[in-house]
Amino acid sequence: MAAIAAAAAAFSTLNLSRTSVFLPRCHLRRAITSSLSSATTELGAKFAAPKPKPKAHKPAPREDSEQFIPWTVNDESGDVTLKTTSSERFLRAVVNESTQRKKKKEDRGSGGKDKPGVPTAEPKYSKAARRFYNERFREPPQRLAKVLAAAGVASRRSSEELIFQGKVTVNGSVCNTPQTRVDPAKDIIYVNGGRLAKKLPPKVYFALNKPKGYICSAGEKETKSALSLFDDFMKTWTKRNPGTPKPRLFTVGRLDVNTTGLIIVTNDGEFANQISHPSSNLSKEYIATISGAVSKRQLIAISEGTVVEGVHCIPDLVELLPRQPDIPRARLRIVVHEGRNHEVRELVKNAGLQMHSLKRVRIGAFRLPTDLGLGKHQELNAASLRALGWKT
């Protein structure tokens, strides 16, 4: 109340009348505040300082490093007392418990079922799970001749001859029909007294840069086969794929002994038939190196085509490539899609030109890799197979 009275007296000292000019609100607030502070000083009013916040009590660190565990025990008179140290019996029990757990883990790791390096038995699936797998993922029974060829016994035609000769038995009986459907995983097949493996080799696909002087078949003793370039690959097959039969490789299509470049090697007959069939309409690009000059008339003669094996073959494209400093001879880029025997050579010969060398650089949309040297092969991925027209 005294402070309010002092404030009223200070306000009256301003001698403000109705006719006087009013001060702004900020000046009025400043004047009242200063008068209140002066009045408080004159009246001797004092405010107490704020009490400091009590500090959290931290227990003094123990001299020993042992953890403090309160423990209640019953003394001799039956009263309950609080001990400042743990019971010796309790500490021994804790030590024994941890030791027993470690011992169990060690025993399990040394002689238990989870010992590393010990093969475990395959899980037994239910009949419904096996039926689901067989219906959707397992390959259906295939023709006997096809199974023999896929197993690497011989080619499809040679396998049929073995069947006709009575050298193949299925489940103990001689089979003379190549079209018989068999499943190597279930049926017992013998060829010339040898048991056929239950597991067929996986499908493999390669691009080979064939050198000059190699033929694309098994070949005779005096002629080198392009498949001999895979000898190192076949020697290390068992080491890389234990328990899996070796694939029987063959070339898709052919290149004559003097032609170099791209050729596909696989063990998948269905893939080979699909991309080599005329219905696939895959174009093939060749680089022909010509001895001598090439005139415009000769280019027109090549583009008009020629008769090969009784069929008039016309190339898709004929182009004279620009000369390069390191290649003095003229080069032609010729694209065909029929791929008849010696077709490109016959086109060049019909135009009156002399072929120096011939190289295939493309099949379909797959081009021979520039870093693939002569005699080297490269495994094809899914994108490369699609570029070759493989639809599966």
Short mmCIF file of C-alpha atoms in Angstrom, two decimals:
data_model
loop_
_atom_site.label_atom_id
_atom_site.label_comp_id
_atom_site.label_asym_id
_atom_site.label_seq_id
_atom_site.Cartn_x
_atom_site.Cartn_y
_atom_site.Cartn_z
CA MET A 1 0.00 0.00 0.00
CA ALA A 2 2.86 2.35 0.76
CA ALA A 3 4.32 1.82 -2.71
CA ILE A 4 0.97 2.57 -4.33
CA ALA A 5 0.64 5.79 -2.34
CA ALA A 6 4.12 6.85 -3.32
CA ALA A 7 3.30 6.19 -6.95
CA ALA A 8 0.14 8.31 -6.66
CA ALA A 9 2.11 11.16 -5.10
CA ALA A 10 4.69 10.97 -7.85
CA PHE A 11 1.97 11.07 -10.46
CA SER A 12 0.42 14.15 -8.82
CA THR A 13 3.75 15.97 -8.97
CA LEU A 14 3.54 15.99 -12.71
CA ASN A 15 0.81 18.73 -12.36
CA LEU A 16 -1.02 17.56 -15.42
CA SER A 17 -4.16 19.49 -16.11
CA ARG A 18 -6.85 19.02 -18.65
CA THR A 19 -5.56 21.96 -20.64
CA SER A 20 -1.90 20.80 -20.55
CA VAL A 21 -0.30 18.89 -23.37
CA PHE A 22 -0.32 15.07 -22.78
CA LEU A 23 2.98 13.26 -22.85
CA PRO A 24 3.46 10.26 -25.06
CA ARG A 25 2.70 6.88 -23.50
CA CYS A 26 6.34 5.75 -23.50
CA HIS A 27 7.46 8.90 -21.61
CA LEU A 28 4.63 8.46 -19.13
CA ARG A 29 5.64 4.84 -18.44
CA ARG A 30 9.27 5.90 -17.99
CA ALA A 31 8.31 8.62 -15.50
CA ILE A 32 6.16 6.27 -13.42
CA THR A 33 8.91 3.65 -13.33
CA SER A 34 11.54 6.13 -12.18
CA SER A 35 9.21 7.49 -9.50
CA LEU A 36 8.47 3.99 -8.22
CA SER A 37 12.17 3.18 -7.94
CA SER A 38 12.89 6.43 -6.12
CA ALA A 39 9.92 5.92 -3.82
CA THR A 40 11.07 2.41 -2.99
CA THR A 41 14.49 3.73 -2.12
CA GLU A 42 13.07 6.47 0.09
CA LEU A 43 10.80 4.03 1.96
CA GLY A 44 13.70 1.66 2.56
CA ALA A 45 12.00 -1.35 0.95
CA LYS A 46 14.42 -4.26 0.23
CA PHE A 47 13.89 -7.52 -1.56
CA ALA A 48 15.60 -10.71 -0.51
CA ALA A 49 18.07 -12.31 -2.90
CA PRO A 50 16.94 -15.57 -4.59
CA LYS A 51 17.96 -18.70 -2.77
CA PRO A 52 20.61 -20.73 -4.56
CA LYS A 53 19.54 -24.10 -5.88
CA PRO A 54 20.73 -26.97 -3.75
CA LYS A 55 23.51 -28.95 -5.38
CA ALA A 56 23.03 -32.64 -5.97
CA HIS A 57 24.85 -34.67 -3.36
CA LYS A 58 27.47 -36.89 -4.89
CA PRO A 59 28.67 -39.77 -2.77
CA ALA A 60 32.35 -39.84 -2.12
CA PRO A 61 34.17 -42.35 -4.25
CA ARG A 62 35.08 -45.56 -2.53
CA GLU A 63 38.69 -46.30 -2.00
CA ASP A 64 38.28 -49.81 -3.35
CA SER A 65 37.12 -50.46 -6.91
CA GLU A 66 34.52 -53.08 -5.89
CA GLN A 67 30.86 -52.41 -6.63
CA PHE A 68 28.72 -51.59 -3.56
CA ILE A 69 25.92 -54.14 -3.24
CA PRO A 70 23.68 -53.85 -0.15
CA TRP A 71 22.86 -57.18 1.41
CA THR A 72 20.37 -58.08 4.16
CA VAL A 73 21.12 -60.98 6.48
CA ASN A 74 19.67 -62.41 9.69
CA ASP A 75 22.02 -62.31 12.65
CA GLU A 76 22.14 -64.84 15.49
CA SER A 77 19.30 -63.13 17.38
CA GLY A 78 17.03 -63.19 14.30
CA ASP A 79 17.15 -59.46 13.59
CA VAL A 80 17.58 -58.20 10.01
CA THR A 81 20.74 -56.20 9.44
CA LEU A 82 22.10 -54.43 6.35
CA LYS A 83 25.60 -55.29 5.22
CA THR A 84 27.74 -52.98 3.13
CA THR A 85 29.41 -55.81 1.22
CA SER A 86 28.00 -58.68 -0.80
CA SER A 87 27.67 -62.15 0.58
CA GLU A 88 30.55 -64.44 -0.20
CA ARG A 89 28.13 -67.23 -1.05
CA PHE A 90 26.36 -64.97 -3.57
CA LEU A 91 29.59 -63.91 -5.24
CA ARG A 92 30.73 -67.53 -5.57
CA ALA A 93 27.38 -68.45 -7.12
CA VAL A 94 27.76 -65.66 -9.69
CA VAL A 95 31.25 -66.84 -10.60
CA ASN A 96 30.15 -70.46 -10.94
CA GLU A 97 27.15 -69.48 -13.08
CA SER A 98 29.25 -67.55 -15.63
CA THR A 99 31.79 -70.37 -15.75
CA GLN A 100 29.12 -72.96 -16.43
CA ARG A 101 27.67 -70.90 -19.33
CA LYS A 102 31.03 -70.57 -21.02
CA LYS A 103 31.63 -74.27 -20.60
CA LYS A 104 28.33 -75.07 -22.27
CA LYS A 105 29.19 -72.86 -25.27
CA GLU A 106 32.61 -74.44 -25.61
CA ASP A 107 31.14 -77.93 -25.42
CA ARG A 108 28.56 -77.02 -28.04
CA GLY A 109 31.20 -75.60 -30.35
CA SER A 110 33.61 -78.51 -29.93
CA GLY A 111 31.36 -81.54 -30.09
CA GLY A 112 27.82 -80.28 -30.64
CA LYS A 113 25.67 -80.07 -33.73
CA ASP A 114 26.89 -76.57 -34.64
CA LYS A 115 30.52 -77.58 -35.02
CA PRO A 116 31.94 -75.78 -38.08
CA GLY A 117 33.18 -77.93 -40.91
CA VAL A 118 30.93 -80.91 -40.16
CA PRO A 119 28.36 -81.40 -42.95
CA THR A 120 24.78 -81.57 -41.77
CA ALA A 121 22.05 -83.67 -43.31
CA GLU A 122 19.77 -82.04 -45.85
CA PRO A 123 16.41 -81.00 -44.45
CA LYS A 124 13.48 -83.24 -45.24
CA TYR A 125 10.75 -81.31 -47.01
CA SER A 126 7.11 -82.18 -46.93
CA LYS A 127 5.33 -83.88 -49.81
CA ALA A 128 3.49 -80.66 -50.64
CA ALA A 129 6.78 -78.72 -50.87
CA ARG A 130 8.38 -81.38 -53.11
CA ARG A 131 5.30 -81.47 -55.33
CA PHE A 132 5.35 -77.66 -55.63
CA TYR A 133 9.02 -77.72 -56.67
CA ASN A 134 8.59 -80.55 -59.17
CA GLU A 135 5.60 -78.92 -60.86
CA ARG A 136 7.15 -75.47 -61.24
CA PHE A 137 10.94 -75.71 -61.25
CA ARG A 138 12.02 -79.21 -62.11
CA GLU A 139 12.64 -79.89 -65.77
CA PRO A 140 10.11 -82.25 -67.36
CA PRO A 141 11.25 -85.58 -68.89
CA GLN A 142 13.16 -85.12 -72.15
CA ARG A 143 13.89 -87.25 -75.19
CA LEU A 144 16.54 -89.89 -74.64
CA ALA A 145 18.75 -88.69 -77.51
CA LYS A 146 18.64 -85.15 -76.20
CA VAL A 147 19.55 -86.28 -72.69
CA LEU A 148 22.54 -88.24 -73.99
CA ALA A 149 23.75 -85.26 -76.02
CA ALA A 150 23.31 -82.88 -73.08
CA ALA A 151 25.24 -85.28 -70.83
CA GLY A 152 28.18 -85.10 -73.21
CA VAL A 153 27.99 -88.68 -74.51
CA ALA A 154 27.95 -87.67 -78.18
CA SER A 155 26.16 -85.40 -80.59
CA ARG A 156 22.42 -85.70 -81.08
CA ARG A 157 22.82 -87.69 -84.28
CA SER A 158 25.52 -89.96 -82.84
CA SER A 159 23.37 -90.54 -79.74
CA GLU A 160 20.53 -91.70 -81.96
CA GLU A 161 22.87 -94.17 -83.66
CA LEU A 162 23.91 -95.55 -80.26
CA ILE A 163 20.25 -96.03 -79.36
CA PHE A 164 19.47 -97.81 -82.65
CA GLN A 165 22.47 -100.11 -82.09
CA GLY A 166 21.02 -101.24 -78.74
CA LYS A 167 23.86 -99.81 -76.65
CA VAL A 168 21.55 -97.80 -74.36
CA THR A 169 19.46 -99.27 -71.55
CA VAL A 170 16.79 -97.51 -69.48
CA ASN A 171 15.85 -99.05 -66.12
CA GLY A 172 17.42 -102.40 -67.10
CA SER A 173 15.78 -102.69 -70.53
CA VAL A 174 17.31 -101.97 -73.93
CA CYS A 175 15.74 -98.85 -75.47
CA ASN A 176 15.71 -98.53 -79.28
CA THR A 177 13.57 -95.40 -79.51
CA PRO A 178 15.36 -92.01 -79.34
CA GLN A 179 12.04 -90.26 -78.62
CA THR A 180 11.57 -92.08 -75.30
CA ARG A 181 10.99 -89.59 -72.47
CA VAL A 182 13.39 -90.07 -69.57
CA ASP A 183 14.38 -88.24 -66.41
CA PRO A 184 18.05 -88.69 -65.48
CA ALA A 185 17.29 -87.98 -61.81
CA LYS A 186 14.83 -90.89 -61.61
CA ASP A 187 15.62 -93.27 -64.47
CA ILE A 188 18.71 -95.51 -64.52
CA ILE A 189 20.43 -95.03 -67.89
CA TYR A 190 23.46 -96.98 -69.10
CA VAL A 191 25.46 -96.24 -72.27
CA ASN A 192 28.01 -98.86 -73.39
CA GLY A 193 27.96 -100.30 -69.86
CA GLY A 194 28.60 -96.96 -68.14
CA ARG A 195 26.07 -95.30 -65.85
CA LEU A 196 24.83 -91.87 -66.95
CA ALA A 197 25.08 -89.20 -64.26
CA LYS A 198 21.85 -88.21 -62.56
CA LYS A 199 22.69 -84.53 -62.78
CA LEU A 200 23.03 -82.92 -66.20
CA PRO A 201 25.73 -80.29 -66.76
CA PRO A 202 24.65 -76.64 -66.60
CA LYS A 203 24.11 -74.55 -69.72
CA VAL A 204 27.14 -72.49 -70.75
CA TYR A 205 27.47 -69.82 -73.44
CA PHE A 206 30.71 -68.36 -74.86
CA ALA A 207 31.83 -65.91 -77.53
CA LEU A 208 35.02 -67.08 -79.24
CA ASN A 209 37.37 -65.04 -81.40
CA LYS A 210 38.35 -67.80 -83.81
CA PRO A 211 41.83 -67.59 -85.31
CA LYS A 212 42.74 -68.58 -88.84
CA GLY A 213 43.46 -72.26 -89.41
CA TYR A 214 40.79 -73.67 -87.07
CA ILE A 215 37.61 -75.46 -88.14
CA CYS A 216 34.28 -75.34 -86.30
CA SER A 217 33.81 -79.09 -85.76
CA ALA A 218 35.49 -81.99 -84.02
CA GLY A 219 38.02 -82.07 -86.85
CA GLU A 220 40.50 -84.65 -87.94
CA LYS A 221 43.92 -85.23 -86.48
CA GLU A 222 45.68 -83.05 -89.02
CA THR A 223 43.22 -80.17 -88.59
CA LYS A 224 42.86 -78.06 -85.48
CA SER A 225 39.37 -77.65 -84.05
CA ALA A 226 38.10 -74.41 -82.55
CA LEU A 227 36.83 -76.46 -79.60
CA SER A 228 40.43 -77.33 -78.70
CA LEU A 229 40.78 -73.71 -77.56
CA PHE A 230 38.62 -74.71 -74.57
CA ASP A 231 40.95 -77.48 -73.36
CA ASP A 232 42.19 -75.47 -70.39
CA PHE A 233 38.63 -74.61 -69.46
CA MET A 234 37.58 -78.27 -69.53
CA LYS A 235 40.64 -79.42 -67.55
CA THR A 236 39.76 -77.16 -64.63
CA TRP A 237 36.02 -77.88 -64.80
CA THR A 238 36.04 -80.62 -62.15
CA LYS A 239 38.02 -78.45 -59.75
CA ARG A 240 35.68 -75.49 -60.17
CA ASN A 241 32.47 -77.55 -60.29
CA PRO A 242 32.92 -80.67 -58.15
CA GLY A 243 30.28 -83.33 -58.67
CA THR A 244 28.97 -81.75 -61.90
CA PRO A 245 29.43 -83.48 -65.27
CA LYS A 246 31.44 -81.69 -67.94
CA PRO A 247 29.42 -79.97 -70.68
CA ARG A 248 29.79 -81.09 -74.28
CA LEU A 249 30.55 -77.94 -76.26
CA PHE A 250 29.78 -77.26 -79.91
CA THR A 251 29.73 -74.22 -82.16
CA VAL A 252 26.58 -72.42 -83.29
CA GLY A 253 26.97 -72.16 -87.04
CA ARG A 254 30.31 -72.35 -88.76
CA LEU A 255 33.19 -70.27 -90.06
CA ASP A 256 35.47 -71.73 -92.69
CA VAL A 257 39.05 -72.49 -91.85
CA ASN A 258 40.38 -69.20 -93.30
CA THR A 259 37.73 -66.92 -91.72
CA THR A 260 38.37 -65.36 -88.31
CA GLY A 261 36.19 -63.57 -85.80
CA LEU A 262 33.08 -64.10 -83.76
CA ILE A 263 31.50 -67.51 -83.24
CA ILE A 264 29.22 -68.74 -80.45
CA VAL A 265 30.08 -71.89 -78.47
CA THR A 266 27.57 -73.56 -76.14
CA ASN A 267 26.08 -76.86 -74.98
CA ASP A 268 22.46 -75.69 -75.25
CA GLY A 269 20.91 -77.26 -78.33
CA GLU A 270 17.66 -75.35 -78.05
CA PHE A 271 19.53 -72.05 -77.95
CA ALA A 272 21.68 -73.06 -80.94
CA ASN A 273 18.66 -74.06 -83.01
CA GLN A 274 16.80 -70.86 -82.21
CA ILE A 275 19.50 -68.37 -83.19
CA SER A 276 20.72 -70.36 -86.21
CA HIS A 277 17.28 -71.00 -87.69
CA PRO A 278 16.42 -68.81 -90.72
CA SER A 279 13.28 -67.60 -88.91
CA SER A 280 15.46 -65.75 -86.40
CA ASN A 281 16.57 -63.46 -89.26
CA LEU A 282 19.79 -62.51 -87.45
CA SER A 283 22.10 -60.31 -89.47
CA LYS A 284 25.82 -61.01 -89.60
CA GLU A 285 28.46 -58.37 -90.27
CA TYR A 286 31.79 -59.13 -91.94
CA ILE A 287 34.90 -57.09 -92.66
CA ALA A 288 36.42 -58.22 -95.96
CA THR A 289 39.99 -57.11 -96.76
CA ILE A 290 40.49 -56.89 -100.54
CA SER A 291 43.69 -57.22 -102.51
CA GLY A 292 43.78 -54.32 -104.98
CA ALA A 293 41.49 -51.38 -105.61
CA VAL A 294 37.69 -51.49 -105.44
CA SER A 295 35.66 -49.61 -108.05
CA LYS A 296 32.12 -48.32 -107.87
CA ARG A 297 31.03 -50.86 -110.47
CA GLN A 298 32.30 -53.70 -108.31
CA LEU A 299 30.43 -52.36 -105.28
CA ILE A 300 27.22 -52.34 -107.33
CA ALA A 301 27.90 -55.91 -108.45
CA ILE A 302 28.24 -57.06 -104.82
CA SER A 303 25.05 -55.25 -103.79
CA GLU A 304 23.10 -56.95 -106.61
CA GLY A 305 23.92 -60.35 -105.10
CA THR A 306 24.80 -63.73 -106.55
CA VAL A 307 23.54 -67.32 -106.61
CA VAL A 308 24.75 -69.47 -103.69
CA GLU A 309 23.60 -73.12 -103.38
CA GLY A 310 20.87 -72.49 -105.94
CA VAL A 311 19.47 -69.44 -104.11
CA HIS A 312 19.98 -65.84 -105.20
CA CYS A 313 21.48 -64.10 -102.15
CA ILE A 314 21.44 -60.31 -101.83
CA PRO A 315 23.41 -58.63 -99.03
CA ASP A 316 21.73 -56.17 -96.68
CA LEU A 317 24.58 -53.64 -96.83
CA VAL A 318 27.80 -53.13 -98.77
CA GLU A 319 30.09 -50.27 -97.77
CA LEU A 320 33.64 -49.29 -98.67
CA LEU A 321 35.42 -48.35 -95.45
CA PRO A 322 37.87 -45.40 -95.41
CA ARG A 323 41.53 -46.31 -95.64
CA GLN A 324 43.67 -46.35 -92.52
CA PRO A 325 47.42 -45.61 -92.30
CA ASP A 326 48.27 -48.99 -90.76
CA ILE A 327 46.05 -50.96 -93.20
CA PRO A 328 47.10 -50.36 -96.82
CA ARG A 329 44.47 -52.65 -98.38
CA ALA A 330 40.84 -51.72 -99.09
CA ARG A 331 38.19 -53.00 -96.72
CA LEU A 332 34.51 -53.72 -97.28
CA ARG A 333 31.77 -53.94 -94.67
CA ILE A 334 29.23 -56.55 -95.81
CA VAL A 335 26.07 -57.42 -93.86
CA VAL A 336 24.07 -60.56 -94.69
CA HIS A 337 21.22 -62.35 -92.93
CA GLU A 338 20.92 -65.72 -94.67
CA GLY A 339 24.40 -66.93 -93.75
CA ARG A 340 24.77 -69.57 -96.45
CA ASN A 341 27.98 -71.47 -96.91
CA HIS A 342 30.75 -69.14 -98.24
CA GLU A 343 28.13 -66.50 -99.05
CA VAL A 344 30.39 -63.46 -98.48
CA ARG A 345 33.27 -65.02 -100.38
CA GLU A 346 31.00 -65.80 -103.32
CA LEU A 347 29.69 -62.21 -103.37
CA VAL A 348 33.22 -60.80 -103.51
CA LYS A 349 34.35 -63.36 -106.09
CA ASN A 350 31.34 -62.66 -108.31
CA ALA A 351 32.31 -58.96 -108.40
CA GLY A 352 35.75 -59.81 -109.75
CA LEU A 353 37.64 -59.04 -106.54
CA GLN A 354 40.27 -61.10 -104.73
CA MET A 355 39.72 -61.74 -101.02
CA HIS A 356 42.73 -61.27 -98.77
CA SER A 357 41.09 -61.96 -95.37
CA LEU A 358 37.61 -62.18 -93.89
CA LYS A 359 36.49 -61.52 -90.32
CA ARG A 360 33.05 -61.70 -88.71
CA VAL A 361 32.51 -58.92 -86.16
CA ARG A 362 28.81 -59.08 -85.31
CA ILE A 363 25.89 -61.52 -84.92
CA GLY A 364 22.50 -59.90 -84.39
CA ALA A 365 23.01 -57.07 -81.93
CA PHE A 366 26.04 -58.65 -80.26
CA ARG A 367 29.39 -57.31 -81.47
CA LEU A 368 32.76 -58.98 -80.99
CA PRO A 369 34.44 -57.30 -77.98
CA THR A 370 37.44 -55.23 -79.03
CA ASP A 371 39.51 -56.51 -76.10
CA LEU A 372 38.93 -60.19 -76.94
CA GLY A 373 42.15 -61.47 -78.53
CA LEU A 374 42.48 -64.20 -81.13
CA GLY A 375 41.89 -67.63 -79.64
CA LYS A 376 40.28 -66.20 -76.50
CA HIS A 377 36.74 -66.76 -75.29
CA GLN A 378 34.37 -64.82 -73.07
CA GLU A 379 31.30 -66.05 -71.20
CA LEU A 380 28.06 -64.40 -72.26
CA ASN A 381 25.74 -62.75 -69.78
CA ALA A 382 21.96 -62.36 -69.99
CA ALA A 383 22.18 -59.06 -71.91
CA SER A 384 24.48 -60.60 -74.52
CA LEU A 385 22.13 -63.57 -74.96
CA ARG A 386 19.19 -61.23 -75.52
CA ALA A 387 21.27 -59.34 -78.09
CA LEU A 388 21.72 -62.66 -79.91
CA GLY A 389 17.96 -63.13 -80.02
CA TRP A 390 17.59 -65.65 -77.16
CA LYS A 391 13.99 -65.24 -75.96
CA THR A 392 14.02 -67.60 -72.96
#
